[in-house]
């Protein structure tokens, strides 16, 4: 690559750029083509931007839904635990009532109020269970 060949290449480049400029000035097709390309690119960029916004909103909705699911699972677990306790209490209440009913007559006292208390507790536990 000598200096002469570099100068020849530079003149060719300058002449080609000049020809391209003249073609754009006199020939409207490249301008229309460029305008179509720019318009297409604008629409593509707008669509991509809108698609990214939709993806972001969907991700936020997924995160919110997952948080709701976690909260509902915690509530469900607490409810199951409470229901288990109510069932155990009901079983114990029925057992205590059976024991009190099967005791001898001499031990039964109508004024002690334990039977009434057990019946009241049974009704309350049944309402909690529902």
PDB file of C-alpha atoms in Angstrom, residues 23-85:
ATOM      1  CA  UNK A  23     -28.503  10.328  -6.755  1.00  0.00           C
ATOM      2  CA  UNK A  24     -30.381  11.128  -3.572  1.00  0.00           C
ATOM      3  CA  UNK A  25     -31.038  14.665  -4.679  1.00  0.00           C
ATOM      4  CA  UNK A  26     -32.260  13.704  -8.164  1.00  0.00           C
ATOM      5  CA  UNK A  27     -33.765  10.243  -7.431  1.00  0.00           C
ATOM      6  CA  UNK A  28     -36.659  10.210  -4.915  1.00  0.00           C
ATOM      7  CA  UNK A  29     -36.720   6.411  -4.547  1.00  0.00           C
ATOM      8  CA  UNK A  30     -33.867   6.160  -2.039  1.00  0.00           C
ATOM      9  CA  UNK A  31     -35.548   8.876   0.051  1.00  0.00           C
ATOM     10  CA  UNK A  32     -38.865   7.036   0.000  1.00  0.00           C
ATOM     11  CA  UNK A  33     -37.106   3.786   0.852  1.00  0.00           C
ATOM     12  CA  UNK A  34     -35.287   5.490   3.733  1.00  0.00           C
ATOM     13  CA  UNK A  35     -38.538   7.026   4.959  1.00  0.00           C
ATOM     14  CA  UNK A  36     -40.265   3.622   4.847  1.00  0.00           C
ATOM     15  CA  UNK A  37     -37.387   2.039   6.750  1.00  0.00           C
ATOM     16  CA  UNK A  38     -37.450   4.761   9.396  1.00  0.00           C
ATOM     17  CA  UNK A  39     -41.232   4.480   9.775  1.00  0.00           C
ATOM     18  CA  UNK A  40     -40.986   0.694  10.080  1.00  0.00           C
ATOM     19  CA  UNK A  41     -38.249   1.032  12.667  1.00  0.00           C
ATOM     20  CA  UNK A  42     -40.343   3.514  14.665  1.00  0.00           C
ATOM     21  CA  UNK A  43     -43.290   1.111  14.677  1.00  0.00           C
ATOM     22  CA  UNK A  44     -41.064  -1.817  15.614  1.00  0.00           C
ATOM     23  CA  UNK A  45     -39.535   0.153  18.489  1.00  0.00           C
ATOM     24  CA  UNK A  46     -42.980   1.230  19.667  1.00  0.00           C
ATOM     25  CA  UNK A  47     -44.256  -2.347  19.563  1.00  0.00           C
ATOM     26  CA  UNK A  48     -41.189  -3.633  21.417  1.00  0.00           C
ATOM     27  CA  UNK A  49     -41.592  -0.916  24.070  1.00  0.00           C
ATOM     28  CA  UNK A  50     -45.281  -1.762  24.526  1.00  0.00           C
ATOM     29  CA  UNK A  51     -44.441  -5.476  24.698  1.00  0.00           C
ATOM     30  CA  UNK A  52     -41.858  -4.827  27.419  1.00  0.00           C
ATOM     31  CA  UNK A  53     -44.403  -2.795  29.367  1.00  0.00           C
ATOM     32  CA  UNK A  54     -46.908  -5.663  29.140  1.00  0.00           C
ATOM     33  CA  UNK A  55     -44.266  -8.146  30.283  1.00  0.00           C
ATOM     34  CA  UNK A  56     -43.434  -5.931  33.274  1.00  0.00           C
ATOM     35  CA  UNK A  57     -47.112  -5.659  34.237  1.00  0.00           C
ATOM     36  CA  UNK A  58     -47.569  -9.411  33.899  1.00  0.00           C
ATOM     37  CA  UNK A  59     -44.535 -10.060  36.094  1.00  0.00           C
ATOM     38  CA  UNK A  60     -45.900  -7.683  38.708  1.00  0.00           C
ATOM     39  CA  UNK A  61     -49.254  -9.478  38.565  1.00  0.00           C
ATOM     40  CA  UNK A  62     -47.506 -12.833  39.016  1.00  0.00           C
ATOM     41  CA  UNK A  63     -45.624 -11.533  42.053  1.00  0.00           C
ATOM     42  CA  UNK A  64     -48.827 -10.130  43.552  1.00  0.00           C
ATOM     43  CA  UNK A  65     -50.664 -13.397  42.861  1.00  0.00           C
ATOM     44  CA  UNK A  66     -47.871 -15.400  44.476  1.00  0.00           C
ATOM     45  CA  UNK A  67     -48.023 -13.177  47.560  1.00  0.00           C
ATOM     46  CA  UNK A  68     -51.786 -13.672  47.747  1.00  0.00           C
ATOM     47  CA  UNK A  69     -51.346 -17.433  47.440  1.00  0.00           C
ATOM     48  CA  UNK A  70     -48.774 -17.429  50.242  1.00  0.00           C
ATOM     49  CA  UNK A  71     -51.087 -15.387  52.466  1.00  0.00           C
ATOM     50  CA  UNK A  72     -54.028 -17.683  51.713  1.00  0.00           C
ATOM     51  CA  UNK A  73     -51.903 -20.751  52.495  1.00  0.00           C
ATOM     52  CA  UNK A  74     -50.931 -19.226  55.853  1.00  0.00           C
ATOM     53  CA  UNK A  75     -54.587 -18.527  56.632  1.00  0.00           C
ATOM     54  CA  UNK A  76     -55.573 -22.032  55.534  1.00  0.00           C
ATOM     55  CA  UNK A  77     -52.910 -23.600  57.753  1.00  0.00           C
ATOM     56  CA  UNK A  78     -54.018 -21.504  60.719  1.00  0.00           C
ATOM     57  CA  UNK A  79     -57.634 -22.468  60.028  1.00  0.00           C
ATOM     58  CA  UNK A  80     -56.778 -26.172  59.847  1.00  0.00           C
ATOM     59  CA  UNK A  81     -54.864 -25.879  63.103  1.00  0.00           C
ATOM     60  CA  UNK A  82     -57.792 -24.137  64.766  1.00  0.00           C
ATOM     61  CA  UNK A  83     -60.197 -26.759  63.416  1.00  0.00           C
ATOM     62  CA  UNK A  84     -57.981 -29.543  64.747  1.00  0.00           C
ATOM     63  CA  UNK A  85     -58.029 -27.918  68.185  1.00  0.00           C
TER      64      UNK A  85
END
